[in-house]
PDB file of C-alpha atoms in Angstrom:
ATOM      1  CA  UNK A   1     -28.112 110.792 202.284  1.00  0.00           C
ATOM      2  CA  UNK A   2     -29.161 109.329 198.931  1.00  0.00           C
ATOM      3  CA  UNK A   3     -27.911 106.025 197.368  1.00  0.00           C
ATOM      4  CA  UNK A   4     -28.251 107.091 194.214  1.00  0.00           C
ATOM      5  CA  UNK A   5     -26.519 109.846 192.962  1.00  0.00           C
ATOM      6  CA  UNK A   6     -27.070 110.636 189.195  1.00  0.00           C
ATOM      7  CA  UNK A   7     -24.032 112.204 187.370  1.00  0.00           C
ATOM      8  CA  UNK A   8     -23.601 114.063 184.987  1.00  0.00           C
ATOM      9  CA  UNK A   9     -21.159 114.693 182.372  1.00  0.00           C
ATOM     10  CA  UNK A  10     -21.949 118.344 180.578  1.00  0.00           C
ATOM     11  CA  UNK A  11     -21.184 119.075 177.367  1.00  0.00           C
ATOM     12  CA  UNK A  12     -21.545 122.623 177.741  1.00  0.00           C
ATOM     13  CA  UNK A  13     -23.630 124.681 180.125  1.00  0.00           C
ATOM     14  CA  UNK A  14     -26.555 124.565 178.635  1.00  0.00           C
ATOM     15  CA  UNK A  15     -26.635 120.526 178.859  1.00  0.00           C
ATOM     16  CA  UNK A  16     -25.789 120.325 182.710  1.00  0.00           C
ATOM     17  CA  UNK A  17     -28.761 123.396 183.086  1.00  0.00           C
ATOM     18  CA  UNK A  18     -30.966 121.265 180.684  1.00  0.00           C
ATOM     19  CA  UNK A  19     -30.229 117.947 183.048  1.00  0.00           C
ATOM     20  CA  UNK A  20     -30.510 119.721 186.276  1.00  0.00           C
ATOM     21  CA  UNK A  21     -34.111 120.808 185.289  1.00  0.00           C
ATOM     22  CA  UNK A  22     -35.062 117.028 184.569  1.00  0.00           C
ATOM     23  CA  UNK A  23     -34.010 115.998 188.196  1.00  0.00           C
ATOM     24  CA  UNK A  24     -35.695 118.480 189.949  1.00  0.00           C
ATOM     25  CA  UNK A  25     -37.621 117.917 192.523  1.00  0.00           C
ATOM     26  CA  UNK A  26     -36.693 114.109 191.690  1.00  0.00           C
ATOM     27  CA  UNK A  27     -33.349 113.793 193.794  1.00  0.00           C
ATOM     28  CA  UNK A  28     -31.105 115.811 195.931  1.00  0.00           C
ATOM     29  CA  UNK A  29     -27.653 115.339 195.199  1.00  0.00           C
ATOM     30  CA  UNK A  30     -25.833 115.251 191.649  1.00  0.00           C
ATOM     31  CA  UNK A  31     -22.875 114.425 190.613  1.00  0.00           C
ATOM     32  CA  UNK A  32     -21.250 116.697 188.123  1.00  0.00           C
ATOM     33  CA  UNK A  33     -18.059 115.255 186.129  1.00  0.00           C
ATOM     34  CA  UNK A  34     -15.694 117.969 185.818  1.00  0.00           C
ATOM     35  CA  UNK A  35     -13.442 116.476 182.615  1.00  0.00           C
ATOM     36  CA  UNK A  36     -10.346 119.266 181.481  1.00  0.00           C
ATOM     37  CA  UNK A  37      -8.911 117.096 178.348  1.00  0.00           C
ATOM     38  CA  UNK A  38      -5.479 116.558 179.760  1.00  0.00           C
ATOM     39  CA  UNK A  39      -5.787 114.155 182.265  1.00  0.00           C
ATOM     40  CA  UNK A  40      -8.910 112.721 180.862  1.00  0.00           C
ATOM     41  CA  UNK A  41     -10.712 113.879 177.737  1.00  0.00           C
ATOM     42  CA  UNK A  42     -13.017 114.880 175.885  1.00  0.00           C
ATOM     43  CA  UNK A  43     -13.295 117.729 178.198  1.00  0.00           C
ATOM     44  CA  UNK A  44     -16.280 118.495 179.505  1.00  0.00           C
ATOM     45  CA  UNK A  45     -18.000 122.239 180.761  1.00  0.00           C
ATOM     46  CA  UNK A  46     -16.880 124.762 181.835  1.00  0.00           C
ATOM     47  CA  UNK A  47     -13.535 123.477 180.162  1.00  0.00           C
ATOM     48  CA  UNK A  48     -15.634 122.904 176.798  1.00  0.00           C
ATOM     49  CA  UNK A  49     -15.005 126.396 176.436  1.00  0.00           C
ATOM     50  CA  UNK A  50     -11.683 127.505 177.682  1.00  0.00           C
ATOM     51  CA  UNK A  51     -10.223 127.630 181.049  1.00  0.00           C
ATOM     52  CA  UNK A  52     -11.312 131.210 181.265  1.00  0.00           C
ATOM     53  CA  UNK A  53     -14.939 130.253 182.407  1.00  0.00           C
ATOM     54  CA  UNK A  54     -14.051 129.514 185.212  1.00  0.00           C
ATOM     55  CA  UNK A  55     -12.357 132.600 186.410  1.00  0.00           C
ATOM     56  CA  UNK A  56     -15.436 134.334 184.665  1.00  0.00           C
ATOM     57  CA  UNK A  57     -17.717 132.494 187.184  1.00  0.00           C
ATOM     58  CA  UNK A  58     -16.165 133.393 189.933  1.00  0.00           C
ATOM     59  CA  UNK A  59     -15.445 137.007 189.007  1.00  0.00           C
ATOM     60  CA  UNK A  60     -19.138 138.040 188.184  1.00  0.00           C
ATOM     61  CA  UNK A  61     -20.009 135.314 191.737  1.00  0.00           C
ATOM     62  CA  UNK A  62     -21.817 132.522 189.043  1.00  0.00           C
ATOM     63  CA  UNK A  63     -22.740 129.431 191.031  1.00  0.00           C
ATOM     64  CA  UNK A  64     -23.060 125.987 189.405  1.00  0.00           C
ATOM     65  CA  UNK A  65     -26.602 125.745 187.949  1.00  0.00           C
ATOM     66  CA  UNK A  66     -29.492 124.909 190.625  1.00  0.00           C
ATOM     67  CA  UNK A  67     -26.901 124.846 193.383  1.00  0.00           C
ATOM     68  CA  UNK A  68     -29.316 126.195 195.362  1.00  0.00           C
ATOM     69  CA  UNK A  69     -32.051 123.161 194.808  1.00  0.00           C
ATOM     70  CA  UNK A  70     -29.689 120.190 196.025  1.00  0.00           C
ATOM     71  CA  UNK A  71     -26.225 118.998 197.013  1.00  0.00           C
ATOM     72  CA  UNK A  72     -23.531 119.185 194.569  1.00  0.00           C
ATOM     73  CA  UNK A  73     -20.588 116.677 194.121  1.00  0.00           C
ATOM     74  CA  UNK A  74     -17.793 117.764 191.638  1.00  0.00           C
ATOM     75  CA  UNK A  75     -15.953 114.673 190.453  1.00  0.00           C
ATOM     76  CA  UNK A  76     -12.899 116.669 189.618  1.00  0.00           C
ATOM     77  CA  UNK A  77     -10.880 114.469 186.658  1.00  0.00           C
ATOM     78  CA  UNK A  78      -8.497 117.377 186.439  1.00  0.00           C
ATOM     79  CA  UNK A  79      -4.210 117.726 186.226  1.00  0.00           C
ATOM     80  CA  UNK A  80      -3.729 119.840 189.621  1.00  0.00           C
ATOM     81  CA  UNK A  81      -6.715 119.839 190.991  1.00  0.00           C
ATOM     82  CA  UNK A  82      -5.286 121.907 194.110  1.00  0.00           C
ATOM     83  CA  UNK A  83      -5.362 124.958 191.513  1.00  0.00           C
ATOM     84  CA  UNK A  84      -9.368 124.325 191.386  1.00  0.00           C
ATOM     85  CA  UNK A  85     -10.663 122.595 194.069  1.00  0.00           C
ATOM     86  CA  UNK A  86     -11.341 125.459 195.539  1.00  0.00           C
ATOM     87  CA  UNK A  87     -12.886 127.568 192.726  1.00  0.00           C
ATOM     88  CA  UNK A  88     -15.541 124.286 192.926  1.00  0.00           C
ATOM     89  CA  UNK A  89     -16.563 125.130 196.625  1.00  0.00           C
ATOM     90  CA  UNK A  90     -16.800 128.899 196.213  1.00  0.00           C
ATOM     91  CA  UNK A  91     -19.446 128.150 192.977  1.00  0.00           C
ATOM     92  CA  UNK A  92     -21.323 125.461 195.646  1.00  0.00           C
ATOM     93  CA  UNK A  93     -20.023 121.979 195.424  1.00  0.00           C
ATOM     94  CA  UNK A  94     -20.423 120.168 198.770  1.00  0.00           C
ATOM     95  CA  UNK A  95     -18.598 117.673 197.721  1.00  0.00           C
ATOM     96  CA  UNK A  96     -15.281 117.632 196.075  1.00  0.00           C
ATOM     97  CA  UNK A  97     -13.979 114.452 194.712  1.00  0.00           C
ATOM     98  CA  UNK A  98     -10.301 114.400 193.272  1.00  0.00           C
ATOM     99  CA  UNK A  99      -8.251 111.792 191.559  1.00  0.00           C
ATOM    100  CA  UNK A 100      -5.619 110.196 193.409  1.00  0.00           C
ATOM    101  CA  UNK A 101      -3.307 110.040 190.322  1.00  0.00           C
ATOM    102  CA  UNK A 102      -4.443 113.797 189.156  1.00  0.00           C
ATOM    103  CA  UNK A 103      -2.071 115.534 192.243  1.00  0.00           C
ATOM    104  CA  UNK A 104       1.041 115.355 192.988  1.00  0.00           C
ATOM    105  CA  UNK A 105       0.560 117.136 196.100  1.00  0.00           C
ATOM    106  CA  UNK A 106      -2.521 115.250 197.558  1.00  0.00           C
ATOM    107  CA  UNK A 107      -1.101 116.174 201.061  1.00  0.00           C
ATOM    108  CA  UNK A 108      -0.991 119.509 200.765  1.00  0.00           C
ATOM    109  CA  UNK A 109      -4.125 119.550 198.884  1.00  0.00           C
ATOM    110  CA  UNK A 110      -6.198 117.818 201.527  1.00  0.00           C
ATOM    111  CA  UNK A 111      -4.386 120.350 204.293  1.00  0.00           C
ATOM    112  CA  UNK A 112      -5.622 123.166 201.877  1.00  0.00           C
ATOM    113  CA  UNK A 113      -9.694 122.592 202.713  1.00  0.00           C
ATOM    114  CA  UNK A 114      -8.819 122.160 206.400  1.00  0.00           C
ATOM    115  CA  UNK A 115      -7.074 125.674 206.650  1.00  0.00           C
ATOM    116  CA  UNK A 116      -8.877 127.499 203.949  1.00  0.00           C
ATOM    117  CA  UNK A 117     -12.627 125.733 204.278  1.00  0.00           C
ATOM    118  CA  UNK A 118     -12.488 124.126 207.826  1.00  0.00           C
ATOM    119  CA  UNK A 119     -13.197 120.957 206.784  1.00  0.00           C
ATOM    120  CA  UNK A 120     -12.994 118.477 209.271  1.00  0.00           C
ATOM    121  CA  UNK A 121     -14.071 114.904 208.955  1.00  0.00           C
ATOM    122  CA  UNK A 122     -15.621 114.258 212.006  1.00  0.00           C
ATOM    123  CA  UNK A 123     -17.735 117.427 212.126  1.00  0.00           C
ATOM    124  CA  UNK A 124     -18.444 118.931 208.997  1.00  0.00           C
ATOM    125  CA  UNK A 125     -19.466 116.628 206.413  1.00  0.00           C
ATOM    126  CA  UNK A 126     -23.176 118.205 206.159  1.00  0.00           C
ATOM    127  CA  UNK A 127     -21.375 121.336 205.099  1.00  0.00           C
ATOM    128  CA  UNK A 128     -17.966 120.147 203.044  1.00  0.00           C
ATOM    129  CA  UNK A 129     -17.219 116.355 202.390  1.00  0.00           C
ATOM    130  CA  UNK A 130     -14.174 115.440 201.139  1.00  0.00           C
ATOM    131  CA  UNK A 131     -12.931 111.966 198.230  1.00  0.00           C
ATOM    132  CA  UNK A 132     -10.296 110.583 196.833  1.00  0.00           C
ATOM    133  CA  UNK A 133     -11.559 108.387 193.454  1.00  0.00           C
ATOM    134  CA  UNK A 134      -9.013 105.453 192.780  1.00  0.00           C
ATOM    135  CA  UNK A 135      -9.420 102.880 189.380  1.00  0.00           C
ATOM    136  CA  UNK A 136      -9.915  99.521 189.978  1.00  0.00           C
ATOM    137  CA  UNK A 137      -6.058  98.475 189.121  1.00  0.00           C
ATOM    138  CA  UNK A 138      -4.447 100.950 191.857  1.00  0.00           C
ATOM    139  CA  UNK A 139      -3.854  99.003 195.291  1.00  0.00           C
ATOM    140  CA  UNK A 140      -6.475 100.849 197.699  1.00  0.00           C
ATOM    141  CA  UNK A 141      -4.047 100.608 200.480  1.00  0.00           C
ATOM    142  CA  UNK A 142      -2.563 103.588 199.193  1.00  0.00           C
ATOM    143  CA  UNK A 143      -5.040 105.590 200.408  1.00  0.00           C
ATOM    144  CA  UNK A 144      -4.331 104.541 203.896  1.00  0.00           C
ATOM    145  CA  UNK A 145      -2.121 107.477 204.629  1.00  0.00           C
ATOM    146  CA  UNK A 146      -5.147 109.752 203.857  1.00  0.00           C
ATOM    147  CA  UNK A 147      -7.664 108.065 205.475  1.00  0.00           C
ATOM    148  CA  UNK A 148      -8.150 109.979 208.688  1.00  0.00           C
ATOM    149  CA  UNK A 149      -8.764 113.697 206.438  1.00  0.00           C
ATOM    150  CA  UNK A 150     -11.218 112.261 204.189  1.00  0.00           C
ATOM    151  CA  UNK A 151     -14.986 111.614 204.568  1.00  0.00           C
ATOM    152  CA  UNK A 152     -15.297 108.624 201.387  1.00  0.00           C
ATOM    153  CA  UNK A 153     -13.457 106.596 198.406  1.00  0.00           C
ATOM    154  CA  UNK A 154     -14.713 106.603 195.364  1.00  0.00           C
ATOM    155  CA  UNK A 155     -13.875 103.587 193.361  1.00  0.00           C
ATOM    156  CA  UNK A 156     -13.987 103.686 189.753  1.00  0.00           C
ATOM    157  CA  UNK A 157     -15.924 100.682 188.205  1.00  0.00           C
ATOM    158  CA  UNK A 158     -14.666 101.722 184.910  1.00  0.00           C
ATOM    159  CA  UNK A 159     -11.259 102.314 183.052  1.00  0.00           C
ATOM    160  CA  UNK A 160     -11.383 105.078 181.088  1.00  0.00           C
ATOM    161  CA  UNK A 161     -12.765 107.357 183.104  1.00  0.00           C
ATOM    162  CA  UNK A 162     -14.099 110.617 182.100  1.00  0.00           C
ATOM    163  CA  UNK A 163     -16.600 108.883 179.439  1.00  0.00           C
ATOM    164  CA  UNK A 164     -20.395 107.447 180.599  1.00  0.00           C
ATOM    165  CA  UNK A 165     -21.192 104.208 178.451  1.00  0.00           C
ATOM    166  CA  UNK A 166     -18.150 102.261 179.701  1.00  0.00           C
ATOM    167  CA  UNK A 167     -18.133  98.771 180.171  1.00  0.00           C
ATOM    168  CA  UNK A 168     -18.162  97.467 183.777  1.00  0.00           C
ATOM    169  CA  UNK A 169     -14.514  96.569 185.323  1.00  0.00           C
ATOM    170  CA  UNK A 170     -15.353  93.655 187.642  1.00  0.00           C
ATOM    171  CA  UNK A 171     -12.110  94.112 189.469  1.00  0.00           C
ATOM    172  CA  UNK A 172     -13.462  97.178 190.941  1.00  0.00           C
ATOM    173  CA  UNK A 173     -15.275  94.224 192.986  1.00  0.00           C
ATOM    174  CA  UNK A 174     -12.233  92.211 194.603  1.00  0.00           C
ATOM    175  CA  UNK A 175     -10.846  96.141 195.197  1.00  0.00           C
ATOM    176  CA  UNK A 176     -14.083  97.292 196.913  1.00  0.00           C
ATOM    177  CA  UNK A 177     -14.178  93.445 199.260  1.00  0.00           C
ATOM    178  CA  UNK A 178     -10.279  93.992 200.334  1.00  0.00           C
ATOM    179  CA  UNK A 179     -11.119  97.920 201.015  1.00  0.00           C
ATOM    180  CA  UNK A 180     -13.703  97.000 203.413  1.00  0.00           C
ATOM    181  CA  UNK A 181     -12.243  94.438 205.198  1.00  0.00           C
ATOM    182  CA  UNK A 182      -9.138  97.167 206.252  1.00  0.00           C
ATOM    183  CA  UNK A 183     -11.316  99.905 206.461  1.00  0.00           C
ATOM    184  CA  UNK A 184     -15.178  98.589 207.296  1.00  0.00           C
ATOM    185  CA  UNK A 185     -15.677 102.640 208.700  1.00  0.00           C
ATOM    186  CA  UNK A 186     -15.072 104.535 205.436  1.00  0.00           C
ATOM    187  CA  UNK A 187     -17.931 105.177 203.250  1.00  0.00           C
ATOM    188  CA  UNK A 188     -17.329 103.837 199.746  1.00  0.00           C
ATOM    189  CA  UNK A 189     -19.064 105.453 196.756  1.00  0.00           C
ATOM    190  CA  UNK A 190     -18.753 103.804 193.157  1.00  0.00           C
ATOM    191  CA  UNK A 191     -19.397 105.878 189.747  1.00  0.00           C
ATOM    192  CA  UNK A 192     -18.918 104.135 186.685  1.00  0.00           C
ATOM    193  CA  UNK A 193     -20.547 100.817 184.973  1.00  0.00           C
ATOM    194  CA  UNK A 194     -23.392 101.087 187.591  1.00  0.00           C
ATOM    195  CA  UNK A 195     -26.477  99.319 186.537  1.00  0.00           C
ATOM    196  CA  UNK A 196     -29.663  97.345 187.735  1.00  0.00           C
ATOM    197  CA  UNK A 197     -26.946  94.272 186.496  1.00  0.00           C
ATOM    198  CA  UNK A 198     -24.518  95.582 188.710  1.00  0.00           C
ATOM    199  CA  UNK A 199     -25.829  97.337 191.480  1.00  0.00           C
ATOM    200  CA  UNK A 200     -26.851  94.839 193.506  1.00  0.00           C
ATOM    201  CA  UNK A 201     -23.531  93.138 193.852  1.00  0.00           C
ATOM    202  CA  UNK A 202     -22.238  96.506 194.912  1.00  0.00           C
ATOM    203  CA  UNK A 203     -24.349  96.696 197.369  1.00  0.00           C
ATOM    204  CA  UNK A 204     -24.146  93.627 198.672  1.00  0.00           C
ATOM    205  CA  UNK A 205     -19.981  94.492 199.316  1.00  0.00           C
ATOM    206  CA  UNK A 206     -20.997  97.676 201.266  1.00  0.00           C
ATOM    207  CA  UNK A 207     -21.000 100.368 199.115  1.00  0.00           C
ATOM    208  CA  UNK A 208     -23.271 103.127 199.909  1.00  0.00           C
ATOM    209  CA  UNK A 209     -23.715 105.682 197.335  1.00  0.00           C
ATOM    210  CA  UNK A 210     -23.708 104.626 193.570  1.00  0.00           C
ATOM    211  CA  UNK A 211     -22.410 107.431 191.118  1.00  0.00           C
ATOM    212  CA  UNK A 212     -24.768 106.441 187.532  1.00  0.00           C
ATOM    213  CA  UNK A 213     -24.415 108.227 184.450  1.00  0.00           C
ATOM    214  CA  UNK A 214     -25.125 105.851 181.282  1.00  0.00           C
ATOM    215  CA  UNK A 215     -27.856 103.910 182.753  1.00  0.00           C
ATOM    216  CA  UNK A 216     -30.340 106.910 183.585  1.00  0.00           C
ATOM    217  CA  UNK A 217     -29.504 108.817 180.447  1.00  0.00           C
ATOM    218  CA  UNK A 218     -29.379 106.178 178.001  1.00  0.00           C
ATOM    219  CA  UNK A 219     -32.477 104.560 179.128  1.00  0.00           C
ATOM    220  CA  UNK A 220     -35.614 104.514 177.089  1.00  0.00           C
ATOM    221  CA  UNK A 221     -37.584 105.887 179.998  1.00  0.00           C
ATOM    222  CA  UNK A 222     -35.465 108.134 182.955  1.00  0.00           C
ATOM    223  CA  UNK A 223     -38.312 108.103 185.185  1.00  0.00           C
ATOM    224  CA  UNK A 224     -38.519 104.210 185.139  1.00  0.00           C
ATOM    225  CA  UNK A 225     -35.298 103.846 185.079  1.00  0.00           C
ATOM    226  CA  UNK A 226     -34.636 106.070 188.314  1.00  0.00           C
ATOM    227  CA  UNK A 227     -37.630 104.445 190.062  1.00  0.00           C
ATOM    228  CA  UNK A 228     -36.297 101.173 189.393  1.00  0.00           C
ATOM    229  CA  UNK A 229     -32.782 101.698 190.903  1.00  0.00           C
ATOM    230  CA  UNK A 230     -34.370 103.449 193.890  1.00  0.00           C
ATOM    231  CA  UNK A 231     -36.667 100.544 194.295  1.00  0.00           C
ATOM    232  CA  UNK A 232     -33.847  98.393 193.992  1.00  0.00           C
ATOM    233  CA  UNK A 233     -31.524 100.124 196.708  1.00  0.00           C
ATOM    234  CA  UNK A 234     -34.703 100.361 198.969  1.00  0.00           C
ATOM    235  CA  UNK A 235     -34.628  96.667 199.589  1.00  0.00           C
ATOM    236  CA  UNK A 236     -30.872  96.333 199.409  1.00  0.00           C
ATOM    237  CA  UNK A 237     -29.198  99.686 200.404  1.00  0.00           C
ATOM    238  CA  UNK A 238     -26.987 100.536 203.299  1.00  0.00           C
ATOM    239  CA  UNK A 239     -28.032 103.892 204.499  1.00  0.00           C
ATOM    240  CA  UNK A 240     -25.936 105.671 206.166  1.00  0.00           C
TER     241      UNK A 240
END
């Protein structure tokens, strides 16, 4: 499983097919921010458009673009995302991250891929992997009740989320150090103000997959700039 996970935040089809041709061939799993302007905006595709796309994708059986090349993560900043989650896996998301304040039925929700997807935690995360993504100002003992039907937290290490460029939230840090101390078993991912400046410290707590958006994108040179950060989590990665 890669340490790196570039994301990215479409601004309409054509930009997440444009960016999923750059990374071929140059990673296997992508994260792709999934913003419908009410519980965080701007929004982002297929919601850049209407909310009729995606019932149009699914009708005519669309997929998410290059599905087929590597693993996709949805990072679903969504109200309700128990009316969508699901759409996400039918188009070919692997992994489904949802927003602990986005649901007010995260229960049910997390019940929902069991019976309808048969995820299971301790068996299936090669085929389905379930998150919940928490900001760094929500108490990550919270989570503890959901614990045992998901497969990874995802920390933000940003406020506003649904943006790339954000400045870095250092509390995410104290969060992530408290988080592993209850729970040293569950993966932690981070997305959000992750940088060569920031990584390292990251790392250093335990997290295993970084989520980076601004810092590939925005970088003179992407190559050098994803070499770099692999380089970087070669020497001081957690694999897992």
């Amino acid at each position: 499983m890669s340490i790196i996970v570039p994301a990215i935040l479409p601004a309409s089809r054509k930009d997440l097919v444009d960016k999923m041709e750059r990374l071929s061939g140059l990673v296997d799993e992508v994260q792709v921010d999934i913003v419908d302007g009410k519980f965080a905006s701007p929004p982002t595709w297929p919601y850049d458009t209407g909310p009729s796309e995606l019932a149009r994708m699914l009708a005519e059986g669309d997929i998410i673009p290059h599905a087929g090349e590597c693993r996709i993560e949805v990072d679903l900043m969504v109200e309700n995302p128990e009316t969508t989650a699901g759409a996400w896996i039918e188009l070919g998301a692997s992994r489904v991250t949802v927003h602990a304040a986005s649901s007010q039925h995260l229960p049910r929700l997390l019940d929902s891929f069991k019976t309808l997807y048969g995820h299971d935690k301790e068996f299936s995360t090669g085929l389905l992997s379930i998150g919940i993504a928490i900001p760094p100002s929500v108490d990550p003992e919270t989570l503890a009740p959901y614990l045992d039907q998901i497969d990874y937290v995802q920390f933000m290490g940003i406020r506003n989320v649904g943006r790339q460029g954000e400045p870095f939230d250092t509390g995410v840090l104290r969060a992530i150090e408290l988080f592993r101390k209850r729970h040293p078993n569950t993966p932690v991912q981070v997305d959000g103000g992750v940088s060569l400046v920031t990584a390292p410290k990251l790392l250093e707590l335990g997290v295993s997959r970084l989520v980076i958006g601004s810092a590939l994108w925005r970088a003179p040179d992407f190559n050098k700039a994803l070499a770099e950060l692999k380089e970087m989590t070669e020497e001081k990665g957690i694999y897992e």
